[in-house]
Amino acid sequence: MLVEGKNISFSYDGFSLALRDVAIKIEKGEFLVILGANGAGKSTLVKHFNALLPLEQGELRVAQIDLRDEKDIWLLRRLCGMVFQNPDNQFVSSTVEEDIAFGLENYEAPRDEIPERVRAALALVEMGGYEKRAPDTLSGGQKQRVALAGVLALEPEIIIFDEATAMLDPSGRQEVLAIMDKLHKAGKTIIAITHYVEEAVAADKVILMQKGRILACGSPEAILTDLDLMKAAELLPPLPVRLYHDLRQAGVHLKNCPLTNEELVKEIWQLKSKT
Amino acid sequence: MAIKVENLSYSYEQPFGEKVGALKNVSFSIKAGDFAGVMGHTGCGKTTLLQLLAGLRLPTGGRVYVNGEEINAKGYDRSGLRQRIGVVFQYPEYQLFATTVEKDVAFGLKHSGLSRQEVIARVQWALETMGFDFAKVRNQSPLALSGGEKRRVAIAGVLARKPEILIFDEPVAGLDPHGRENFLRFVKEMNQAGTTIIMASHNMEALAGYTKHLLVLEEGRLIDSGATREVFLRLQQRNNWAFGQTKAQRIATLLAEGNLALSPAVVTYDDLLSALKRELTGGGKG
């Protein structure tokens, strides 16, 4: 297990609980999506993985490091990189390459290795050629890819996307999702937080959170097609799932509940060919 | 309040002579009481346009008229304009600064000439309109609220001035489905009560479901405008413009590729659902 924790509770104000007795297991190479409404505790949970929030209650081990012990935090932050929501708040330097080099210098990477690691990280996110650009001249999707390159340059075990697509336009979102998919296929462990349910369809595992608790955990099919569960989590199921159920109510029975547009269209054709 | 824009241009000068985020020769008008949407990729000039409409930037070319008066003309009452146009920018929650929610919302009323009692009544109205329990929230620190709550407080601060035009830049980004729907319903009610709304968004469902008219920007140019439904259908015909399509339109497109063309043409989820009901219950043309 790359991440293993139990009985995790957390409060920001010492009064109301943002996390309530959460247990979690994440395997190496897994693509995990954490879904939930605003305030469900998604960010609070993942910020425990790299000690951005202190472990107040419970047990947590990430990449063999015990979070109750604070001495390995620096290593943990490198092993468990994070891309945040706001593409504009993540840069410290005036050019793309300096920004990525900054993180490497912080972690005392050997000087002569830095240029090559910057180059390789930018290539991974398909931003080669943008080395000299100022981050603020990039599009939202490009900024997030550069922020991700900064994380990748440190060779992390786990990459966390904390609503990294929420502020992007649809093409920017597609760019980030495509890179996420590529990293997953290359064997990286990916944790993505989102309330765009469509982004959970390709996950290996989906965790549904609500009011600081884990409401359910399972395959995208099991979670996203369960109307009651989605309602309890205050989320809308993907459009094909909603359509499947709304059509049923009108007496139109598609054979299987589709998750993607392509599956939906196939179901409709199948039914159409019978009538 | 009506807005008219003539040949509006704006360019940001970069240190090396490069021009970024420019707006190029844009003309349109928005009638009083309209709910207008602004669509376009990041960097298309949406935010610049909204800032120009609110009189927060001086255009490098062209004119902006509000109720027939040019807002950048000499002698125009710009502080009066600020009272009548409310702008909610991206991430408004970052602009909260006061020690209590009440003080934050009241800040914009400082020079309004309202009495203390009137100010409190306005603040109460604005916070209640945004779904807060006034008595409970008034003395809380804005910083102790959740992200979604902070955003609603920031919007209440704009509402408190009772602007005749409300401008929103990406107001639903980062909100979950319920937060999004609640917010959009609230904006719709404001619009029905007579407020002119201008809303820039990347959320196609929000634009398709709520706006009456649309402006579409691409690289600083206005490439289409008109009634929302018509604009969405026209954008679908532009094969290089994959951006301006709702989820329902994408599904309708996939079905059409397999020789199942739905009619009338689909833009919203409800369009798709009713067209499919007709098509699949034997009532369709087959």
Coordinates of C-alpha atoms in Angstrom, one line a residue:
Chain A
M1 CA 0.0 0.0 0.0
L2 CA 1.3 3.4 -1.0
V3 CA -1.1 5.2 1.2
E4 CA -2.8 3.6 4.2
G5 CA -4.7 5.4 7.0
K6 CA -7.4 4.9 9.5
N7 CA -9.4 6.8 12.1
I8 CA -8.3 10.1 10.6
S9 CA -10.3 13.1 12.0
F10 CA -9.5 16.7 11.6
S11 CA -10.9 20.1 12.7
Y12 CA -9.8 23.5 11.5
D13 CA -11.3 25.4 14.3
G14 CA -11.2 22.8 17.1
F15 CA -15.0 22.8 17.0
S16 CA -16.5 21.4 13.9
L17 CA -15.0 18.3 12.2
A18 CA -13.8 18.6 8.6
L19 CA -12.8 14.9 8.6
R20 CA -14.6 12.2 10.6
D21 CA -13.0 8.9 11.2
V22 CA -11.7 8.4 7.6
A23 CA -10.0 5.2 6.5
I24 CA -8.2 5.0 3.2
K25 CA -6.0 2.7 1.1
I26 CA -4.3 3.6 -2.1
E27 CA -2.2 1.2 -4.1
K28 CA 0.8 2.0 -6.1
G29 CA -0.1 2.9 -9.7
E30 CA -3.7 3.5 -8.9
F31 CA -5.7 6.3 -10.5
L32 CA -8.0 7.4 -7.7
V33 CA -10.7 10.1 -8.0
I34 CA -12.1 11.7 -4.9
L35 CA -15.6 13.2 -5.6
G36 CA -17.6 15.4 -3.3
A37 CA -19.5 18.7 -3.0
N38 CA -17.8 21.8 -1.7
G39 CA -16.9 21.3 1.9
A40 CA -17.0 17.5 1.8
G41 CA -13.4 17.2 3.1
K42 CA -11.7 16.2 -0.1
S43 CA -8.9 18.7 0.0
T44 CA -8.6 18.4 3.8
L45 CA -8.0 14.7 3.4
V46 CA -5.3 14.8 0.6
K47 CA -3.5 17.7 2.4
H48 CA -2.8 15.1 5.1
F49 CA -0.9 12.9 2.6
N50 CA 2.0 15.4 2.2
A51 CA 1.6 17.0 5.6
L52 CA 0.2 20.3 4.4
L53 CA -2.1 19.7 7.3
P54 CA -0.9 18.0 10.5
L55 CA -2.2 14.6 11.4
E56 CA -4.2 15.4 14.6
Q57 CA -6.0 12.1 15.0
G58 CA -5.6 8.7 13.5
E59 CA -2.9 6.8 11.7
L60 CA -1.5 7.5 8.3
R61 CA 1.4 6.1 6.3
V62 CA 2.4 7.5 2.9
A63 CA 5.2 5.8 0.9
Q64 CA 6.4 4.0 4.1
I65 CA 6.6 7.3 6.0
D66 CA 4.6 7.5 9.2
L67 CA 2.8 10.9 9.3
R68 CA 2.8 11.0 13.1
D69 CA 6.5 11.4 12.9
E70 CA 7.4 14.9 11.5
K71 CA 11.1 14.3 10.7
D72 CA 10.5 13.0 7.1
I73 CA 8.1 15.8 6.0
W74 CA 10.6 17.3 3.6
L75 CA 11.1 13.9 1.8
L76 CA 7.3 13.3 1.9
R77 CA 6.6 16.6 0.2
R78 CA 8.9 15.6 -2.7
L79 CA 7.4 12.1 -2.9
C80 CA 3.9 13.4 -2.9
G81 CA 3.5 16.4 -5.2
M82 CA 0.4 18.5 -5.6
V83 CA -1.1 20.7 -8.3
F84 CA -3.6 23.2 -6.9
Q85 CA -6.8 24.8 -8.2
N86 CA -5.7 28.3 -9.1
P87 CA -3.3 28.3 -12.0
D88 CA -2.2 31.9 -11.1
N89 CA -1.0 31.3 -7.6
Q90 CA 1.6 28.7 -8.1
F91 CA 4.5 30.5 -9.7
V92 CA 7.5 32.1 -8.0
S93 CA 9.8 33.0 -11.0
S94 CA 9.7 35.1 -14.1
T95 CA 10.3 32.3 -16.6
V96 CA 9.0 28.8 -16.9
E97 CA 12.4 27.1 -16.6
E98 CA 13.4 29.1 -13.6
D99 CA 10.2 28.2 -11.9
I100 CA 10.8 24.5 -12.3
A101 CA 14.5 24.8 -11.4
F102 CA 13.5 26.6 -8.2
G103 CA 11.9 23.5 -6.8
L104 CA 14.9 21.4 -7.8
E105 CA 17.3 23.8 -6.1
N106 CA 15.2 23.8 -3.0
Y107 CA 15.6 20.0 -2.9
E108 CA 19.3 20.4 -3.5
A109 CA 19.4 18.5 -6.8
P110 CA 22.9 18.4 -8.2
R111 CA 23.5 21.7 -10.2
D112 CA 24.6 20.0 -13.4
E113 CA 21.5 17.8 -13.4
I114 CA 19.0 20.6 -13.2
P115 CA 18.8 21.8 -16.8
E116 CA 18.2 18.2 -18.0
R117 CA 15.5 17.5 -15.4
V118 CA 13.8 20.8 -16.3
R119 CA 13.8 19.8 -19.9
A120 CA 12.6 16.3 -19.2
A121 CA 9.7 17.5 -17.0
L122 CA 8.6 20.0 -19.6
A123 CA 8.7 17.3 -22.3
L124 CA 6.5 15.1 -20.1
V125 CA 3.8 17.7 -19.9
E126 CA 4.3 18.6 -23.6
M127 CA 5.5 22.1 -22.9
G128 CA 9.0 21.8 -24.5
G129 CA 9.8 25.1 -26.2
Y130 CA 8.2 27.3 -23.5
E131 CA 11.3 27.4 -21.3
K132 CA 11.8 31.2 -21.6
R133 CA 8.2 32.3 -21.4
A134 CA 6.8 34.2 -18.5
P135 CA 4.2 32.0 -16.7
D136 CA 1.6 34.8 -16.8
T137 CA 1.6 34.8 -20.7
L138 CA 0.4 31.2 -20.7
S139 CA -3.1 29.9 -21.0
G140 CA -4.8 28.3 -17.9
G141 CA -4.2 24.8 -19.2
Q142 CA -0.5 25.6 -20.0
K143 CA 0.0 27.1 -16.5
Q144 CA -1.3 24.0 -14.9
R145 CA 0.9 21.8 -17.0
V146 CA 3.9 23.9 -16.0
A147 CA 2.9 23.6 -12.3
L148 CA 2.7 19.9 -12.9
A149 CA 6.2 19.9 -14.5
G150 CA 7.5 21.5 -11.4
V151 CA 6.1 18.6 -9.4
L152 CA 7.3 16.0 -11.9
A153 CA 10.8 17.3 -11.9
L154 CA 11.1 16.2 -8.3
E155 CA 10.3 12.6 -9.3
P156 CA 7.3 12.1 -7.0
E157 CA 5.7 8.7 -6.2
I158 CA 2.2 10.3 -6.0
I159 CA 0.7 13.2 -7.9
I160 CA -2.3 14.9 -6.4
F161 CA -4.5 17.2 -8.5
D162 CA -6.5 19.3 -6.0
E163 CA -9.4 20.5 -8.3
A164 CA -6.7 21.4 -10.8
T165 CA -9.2 21.6 -13.6
A166 CA -11.9 23.7 -11.9
M167 CA -10.7 27.1 -13.0
L168 CA -9.9 26.0 -16.6
D169 CA -11.8 26.4 -19.8
P170 CA -12.9 23.2 -21.5
S171 CA -9.9 23.0 -23.7
G172 CA -7.6 23.6 -20.7
R173 CA -9.4 20.9 -18.8
Q174 CA -8.9 18.4 -21.7
E175 CA -5.1 19.3 -21.8
V176 CA -4.7 18.5 -18.1
L177 CA -6.9 15.4 -18.2
A178 CA -4.9 14.0 -21.1
I179 CA -1.6 14.5 -19.2
M180 CA -3.1 12.9 -16.1
D181 CA -4.1 9.8 -18.2
K182 CA -0.6 9.7 -19.7
L183 CA 1.1 9.7 -16.3
H184 CA -1.3 7.0 -15.1
K185 CA -0.4 4.8 -18.0
A186 CA 3.3 5.4 -17.3
G187 CA 2.7 3.9 -13.9
K188 CA 2.4 7.0 -11.6
T189 CA -0.1 7.0 -8.8
I190 CA -2.6 9.7 -9.4
I191 CA -5.1 11.2 -7.0
A192 CA -7.5 13.7 -8.4
I193 CA -10.0 15.7 -6.5
T194 CA -13.0 17.1 -8.5
H195 CA -16.7 17.6 -8.5
Y196 CA -16.8 17.2 -12.3
V197 CA -18.2 13.6 -12.2
E198 CA -17.2 13.1 -15.9
E199 CA -13.6 13.2 -14.7
A200 CA -14.2 10.1 -12.5
V201 CA -15.2 7.8 -15.4
A202 CA -11.7 6.8 -16.3
A203 CA -10.6 6.2 -12.7
D204 CA -9.5 2.8 -11.3
K205 CA -11.4 3.7 -8.1
V206 CA -13.7 6.4 -6.9
I207 CA -14.1 7.6 -3.4
L208 CA -17.3 9.6 -2.6
M209 CA -17.0 12.0 0.3
Q210 CA -19.7 14.0 2.1
K211 CA -19.5 16.1 5.3
G212 CA -16.1 14.8 6.2
R213 CA -16.9 11.1 5.8
I214 CA -16.2 8.6 3.1
L215 CA -19.7 7.7 1.9
A216 CA -18.7 5.1 -0.6
C217 CA -15.7 3.6 -2.4
G218 CA -15.7 1.5 -5.6
S219 CA -15.5 1.4 -9.4
P220 CA -16.7 4.3 -11.4
E221 CA -19.6 2.2 -12.6
A222 CA -20.7 1.2 -9.1
I223 CA -20.5 4.8 -7.7
L224 CA -21.6 7.0 -10.6
T225 CA -24.7 5.0 -11.7
D226 CA -26.1 4.9 -8.2
L227 CA -28.6 7.7 -8.1
D228 CA -29.3 7.5 -4.3
L229 CA -25.6 7.6 -3.5
M230 CA -24.9 10.5 -5.8
K231 CA -27.9 12.4 -4.3
A232 CA -26.7 11.7 -0.8
A233 CA -23.3 13.2 -1.8
E234 CA -25.1 16.2 -3.3
L235 CA -23.7 15.6 -6.7
L236 CA -25.3 15.2 -10.1
P237 CA -24.5 11.9 -11.9
P238 CA -22.9 12.1 -15.4
L239 CA -25.3 13.2 -18.1
P240 CA -25.7 9.7 -19.7
V241 CA -26.7 8.3 -16.3
R242 CA -29.3 11.0 -15.7
L243 CA -30.7 10.5 -19.2
Y244 CA -30.9 6.7 -18.7
H245 CA -33.0 7.2 -15.6
D246 CA -35.1 10.1 -17.0
L247 CA -35.9 8.0 -20.1
R248 CA -36.9 5.0 -17.9
Q249 CA -39.4 7.3 -16.1
A250 CA -40.9 8.1 -19.5
G251 CA -41.2 4.3 -20.3
V252 CA -38.1 4.2 -22.5
H253 CA -35.8 1.4 -21.3
L254 CA -32.2 1.4 -22.5
K255 CA -30.7 -2.0 -21.8
N256 CA -27.7 -1.0 -19.7
C257 CA -26.9 2.2 -17.8
P258 CA -24.2 4.0 -19.8
L259 CA -21.4 6.0 -18.2
T260 CA -19.9 7.7 -21.3
N261 CA -21.4 9.5 -24.3
E262 CA -20.2 6.7 -26.6
E263 CA -21.9 4.0 -24.4
L264 CA -25.1 6.1 -24.4
V265 CA -25.2 6.5 -28.1
K266 CA -24.6 2.7 -28.5
E267 CA -27.5 1.9 -26.2
I268 CA -29.8 4.3 -28.1
W269 CA -28.9 2.8 -31.4
Q270 CA -29.5 -0.7 -30.1
L271 CA -33.0 0.3 -28.9
K272 CA -33.7 2.2 -32.0
S273 CA -32.8 -0.8 -34.3
K274 CA -35.4 -2.9 -32.4
T275 CA -38.3 -0.4 -32.8
Chain B
M1 CA -29.8 50.1 -18.1
A2 CA -28.7 49.6 -21.6
I3 CA -25.1 49.2 -22.8
K4 CA -23.8 49.9 -26.2
V5 CA -20.3 49.3 -27.4
E6 CA -18.8 50.8 -30.6
N7 CA -15.5 49.6 -32.2
L8 CA -14.1 48.9 -28.8
S9 CA -10.4 48.0 -28.7
Y10 CA -7.9 47.5 -26.0
S11 CA -4.3 46.3 -26.0
Y12 CA -1.9 45.5 -23.2
E13 CA 1.6 46.7 -24.0
Q14 CA 4.2 44.1 -23.1
P15 CA 7.8 45.0 -22.3
F16 CA 9.0 43.7 -25.7
G17 CA 6.3 45.3 -27.8
E18 CA 4.2 42.1 -27.8
K19 CA 0.4 42.7 -27.3
V20 CA -1.5 40.3 -25.2
G21 CA -5.2 39.8 -24.4
A22 CA -6.2 42.5 -26.8
L23 CA -9.8 43.4 -27.7
K24 CA -10.2 44.2 -31.4
N25 CA -12.9 46.5 -32.7
V26 CA -15.9 45.0 -30.9
S27 CA -19.4 46.4 -31.3
F28 CA -22.7 45.2 -29.8
S29 CA -25.5 46.4 -27.6
I30 CA -27.2 44.9 -24.5
K31 CA -30.8 46.0 -23.7
A32 CA -31.9 46.9 -20.3
G33 CA -33.2 43.8 -18.5
D34 CA -31.2 41.4 -20.7
F35 CA -29.3 38.4 -19.4
A36 CA -26.3 38.3 -21.7
G37 CA -23.6 35.7 -21.7
V38 CA -20.0 36.1 -22.8
M39 CA -18.2 33.0 -24.1
G40 CA -14.7 32.3 -25.2
H41 CA -11.4 30.6 -24.4
T42 CA -9.1 31.8 -21.6
G43 CA -7.3 34.8 -23.0
C44 CA -10.0 35.7 -25.5
G45 CA -10.5 39.1 -24.0
K46 CA -13.6 38.4 -21.8
T47 CA -12.2 39.8 -18.6
T48 CA -10.9 42.9 -20.4
L49 CA -14.3 43.5 -22.0
L50 CA -16.0 43.3 -18.7
Q51 CA -13.5 45.7 -17.1
L52 CA -14.1 48.1 -20.0
L53 CA -17.9 47.9 -19.6
A54 CA -17.6 48.7 -15.9
G55 CA -15.4 51.7 -16.7
L56 CA -12.4 50.2 -14.9
R57 CA -10.1 50.5 -17.9
L58 CA -9.8 53.2 -20.6
P59 CA -10.2 51.7 -24.1
T60 CA -7.4 52.2 -26.5
G61 CA -10.1 52.7 -29.2
G62 CA -13.9 53.0 -29.5
R63 CA -16.6 53.9 -27.1
V64 CA -18.8 52.5 -24.3
Y65 CA -22.2 54.0 -23.8
V66 CA -24.4 53.3 -20.7
N67 CA -27.9 54.6 -21.1
G68 CA -26.8 56.6 -24.1
E69 CA -24.0 58.4 -22.3
E70 CA -20.3 57.7 -23.1
I71 CA -18.7 56.6 -19.9
N72 CA -15.2 57.7 -20.8
A73 CA -16.2 61.2 -22.0
K74 CA -15.0 64.2 -20.0
G75 CA -17.3 65.2 -17.2
Y76 CA -19.1 61.9 -17.1
D77 CA -20.1 60.9 -13.5
R78 CA -17.9 57.8 -13.1
S79 CA -18.4 57.4 -9.4
G80 CA -22.2 57.3 -10.1
L81 CA -21.5 54.6 -12.6
R82 CA -19.7 52.5 -10.0
Q83 CA -22.8 52.6 -7.9
R84 CA -25.0 51.5 -10.7
I85 CA -22.8 48.7 -12.2
G86 CA -21.7 45.9 -9.8
V87 CA -18.9 43.7 -10.9
V88 CA -18.1 40.3 -9.4
F89 CA -14.7 39.3 -10.6
Q90 CA -13.1 35.9 -10.6
Y91 CA -12.3 34.6 -7.2
P92 CA -14.1 37.4 -5.4
E93 CA -13.5 35.5 -2.2
Y94 CA -9.9 36.7 -2.2
Q95 CA -11.1 40.3 -1.9
L96 CA -12.6 40.0 1.5
F97 CA -10.7 41.9 4.1
A98 CA -12.8 43.3 6.9
T99 CA -13.0 41.8 10.5
T100 CA -16.6 40.9 10.2
V101 CA -18.9 39.8 7.5
E102 CA -21.2 42.8 8.1
K103 CA -18.4 45.3 7.8
D104 CA -17.2 43.7 4.6
V105 CA -20.6 43.9 3.0
A106 CA -21.2 47.4 4.2
F107 CA -17.8 48.7 2.9
G108 CA -19.2 49.5 -0.6
L109 CA -21.9 51.6 0.9
K110 CA -19.5 54.0 2.7
H111 CA -20.1 56.9 0.3
S112 CA -23.6 56.0 -0.6
G113 CA -25.2 58.7 1.5
L114 CA -27.4 56.1 3.3
S115 CA -28.1 56.4 7.0
R116 CA -26.7 53.9 9.4
Q117 CA -30.0 52.2 9.7
E118 CA -30.4 52.0 5.9
V119 CA -26.9 50.6 5.6
I120 CA -27.7 47.8 8.1
A121 CA -31.0 47.1 6.3
R122 CA -29.2 46.9 3.0
V123 CA -26.5 44.6 4.4
Q124 CA -29.1 42.4 5.9
W125 CA -31.1 42.2 2.7
A126 CA -27.9 41.4 0.6
L127 CA -26.8 38.7 3.0
E128 CA -30.2 37.1 3.2
T129 CA -30.5 37.3 -0.6
M130 CA -27.3 35.2 -0.7
G131 CA -28.8 32.7 1.6
F132 CA -27.3 33.6 4.9
D133 CA -28.9 33.9 8.4
F134 CA -28.0 37.6 9.0
A135 CA -28.0 37.3 12.8
K136 CA -25.7 34.3 12.8
V137 CA -23.2 35.5 10.2
R138 CA -22.9 39.3 10.8
N139 CA -20.2 39.1 13.4
Q140 CA -18.3 36.2 12.0
S141 CA -14.9 36.7 10.5
P142 CA -15.1 36.3 6.7
L143 CA -11.9 34.2 6.9
A144 CA -13.6 31.6 9.0
L145 CA -16.1 30.8 6.3
S146 CA -15.8 28.1 3.6
G147 CA -14.8 28.9 0.1
G148 CA -18.3 28.9 -1.2
E149 CA -19.6 31.0 1.7
K150 CA -16.8 33.5 1.2
R151 CA -17.8 33.9 -2.4
R152 CA -21.4 34.5 -1.4
V153 CA -20.3 37.2 1.1
A154 CA -18.3 38.9 -1.6
I155 CA -21.3 38.9 -4.0
A156 CA -23.5 40.3 -1.2
G157 CA -21.0 43.2 -1.0
V158 CA -21.7 44.0 -4.6
L159 CA -25.5 43.4 -4.3
A160 CA -25.8 45.7 -1.3
R161 CA -25.3 48.7 -3.6
K162 CA -28.3 47.5 -5.6
P163 CA -26.7 47.9 -8.9
E164 CA -28.8 48.1 -12.1
I165 CA -26.3 46.1 -14.0
L166 CA -24.5 43.1 -12.5
I167 CA -21.4 41.8 -14.2
F168 CA -20.1 38.3 -13.3
D169 CA -16.7 36.9 -14.5
E170 CA -16.7 33.1 -14.1
P171 CA -19.0 33.1 -11.1
V172 CA -19.6 29.3 -11.1
A173 CA -16.0 28.1 -11.5
G174 CA -15.1 25.9 -8.5
L175 CA -18.7 25.6 -7.3
D176 CA -20.3 22.1 -6.9
P177 CA -23.5 21.3 -8.9
H178 CA -25.8 22.4 -6.1
G179 CA -23.9 25.6 -5.5
R180 CA -23.9 26.2 -9.2
E181 CA -27.6 25.7 -9.7
N182 CA -28.5 27.8 -6.6
F183 CA -26.3 30.6 -7.8
L184 CA -27.7 30.6 -11.3
R185 CA -31.3 30.5 -10.0
F186 CA -30.5 33.5 -7.8
V187 CA -29.0 35.4 -10.8
K188 CA -32.1 34.5 -12.8
E189 CA -34.4 35.9 -10.1
M190 CA -32.3 39.1 -10.0
N191 CA -32.7 39.3 -13.7
Q192 CA -36.5 38.7 -13.5
A193 CA -36.7 41.5 -10.9
G194 CA -35.2 43.9 -13.6
T195 CA -31.4 43.8 -13.1
T196 CA -29.4 43.6 -16.3
I197 CA -27.0 40.7 -16.1
I198 CA -23.8 40.1 -18.0
M199 CA -22.0 36.8 -17.2
A200 CA -18.8 35.4 -18.7
S201 CA -18.5 31.7 -18.2
H202 CA -16.7 28.5 -19.4
N203 CA -19.7 26.5 -18.3
M204 CA -21.7 25.8 -21.5
E205 CA -24.7 24.4 -19.6
A206 CA -24.9 27.6 -17.5
L207 CA -24.8 29.8 -20.6
A208 CA -27.3 27.6 -22.6
G209 CA -29.7 27.2 -19.7
Y210 CA -29.8 30.8 -18.3
T211 CA -28.7 33.5 -20.7
K212 CA -31.0 35.2 -23.3
H213 CA -28.3 36.5 -25.5
L214 CA -24.7 35.5 -26.1
L215 CA -21.5 37.2 -27.2
V216 CA -18.7 34.9 -28.5
L217 CA -15.2 36.2 -28.4
E218 CA -12.2 34.6 -30.1
E219 CA -8.8 36.2 -29.9
G220 CA -10.2 39.5 -29.0
R221 CA -12.8 39.6 -31.8
L222 CA -16.5 39.2 -31.5
I223 CA -17.1 36.2 -33.8
D224 CA -20.8 35.7 -33.1
S225 CA -23.7 37.2 -31.1
G226 CA -27.4 36.8 -30.9
A227 CA -30.2 34.8 -29.2
T228 CA -28.5 32.1 -27.1
R229 CA -30.1 29.1 -28.8
E230 CA -29.3 30.4 -32.2
V231 CA -25.7 31.1 -31.3
F232 CA -25.2 27.6 -29.9
L233 CA -26.6 26.1 -33.1
R234 CA -24.4 28.3 -35.3
L235 CA -21.3 27.4 -33.3
Q236 CA -22.1 23.7 -33.8
Q237 CA -21.8 24.3 -37.6
R238 CA -18.3 25.8 -37.2
N239 CA -16.2 22.6 -37.3
N240 CA -13.1 24.4 -35.9
W241 CA -15.0 25.6 -32.8
A242 CA -15.2 22.6 -30.5
F243 CA -15.6 24.9 -27.5
G244 CA -19.1 26.2 -27.7
Q245 CA -21.0 23.0 -27.4
T246 CA -23.1 21.8 -24.5
K247 CA -22.9 18.1 -23.3
A248 CA -26.4 17.5 -24.8
Q249 CA -25.2 18.9 -28.2
R250 CA -22.2 16.6 -28.2
I251 CA -24.5 13.6 -27.7
A252 CA -26.8 14.8 -30.4
T253 CA -23.8 15.2 -32.7
L254 CA -22.7 11.6 -32.0
L255 CA -26.3 10.4 -32.7
A256 CA -26.4 12.4 -36.0
E257 CA -23.1 10.8 -37.1
G258 CA -24.9 7.4 -36.8
N259 CA -27.9 8.7 -38.8
L260 CA -30.2 9.6 -36.0
A261 CA -30.7 13.3 -36.4
L262 CA -32.9 14.7 -33.6
S263 CA -35.4 17.3 -34.3
P264 CA -35.9 20.1 -33.3
A265 CA -32.1 20.7 -32.9
V266 CA -30.8 20.0 -29.4
V267 CA -29.0 22.6 -27.2
T268 CA -30.0 21.8 -23.6
Y269 CA -30.5 18.6 -21.6
D270 CA -34.3 19.1 -21.7
D271 CA -34.2 19.4 -25.5
L272 CA -32.2 16.1 -25.7
L273 CA -34.5 14.3 -23.3
S274 CA -37.8 15.3 -25.0
A275 CA -36.4 14.6 -28.5
L276 CA -35.3 11.2 -27.4
K277 CA -38.6 10.4 -25.7
R278 CA -40.4 11.2 -29.0
E279 CA -37.8 9.3 -31.0
L280 CA -37.8 6.2 -28.8
T281 CA -41.5 5.8 -27.9
G282 CA -42.5 5.1 -31.5
G283 CA -43.8 8.6 -32.0
G284 CA -40.7 9.5 -34.0
K285 CA -40.3 9.5 -37.7
G286 CA -38.0 6.5 -37.5

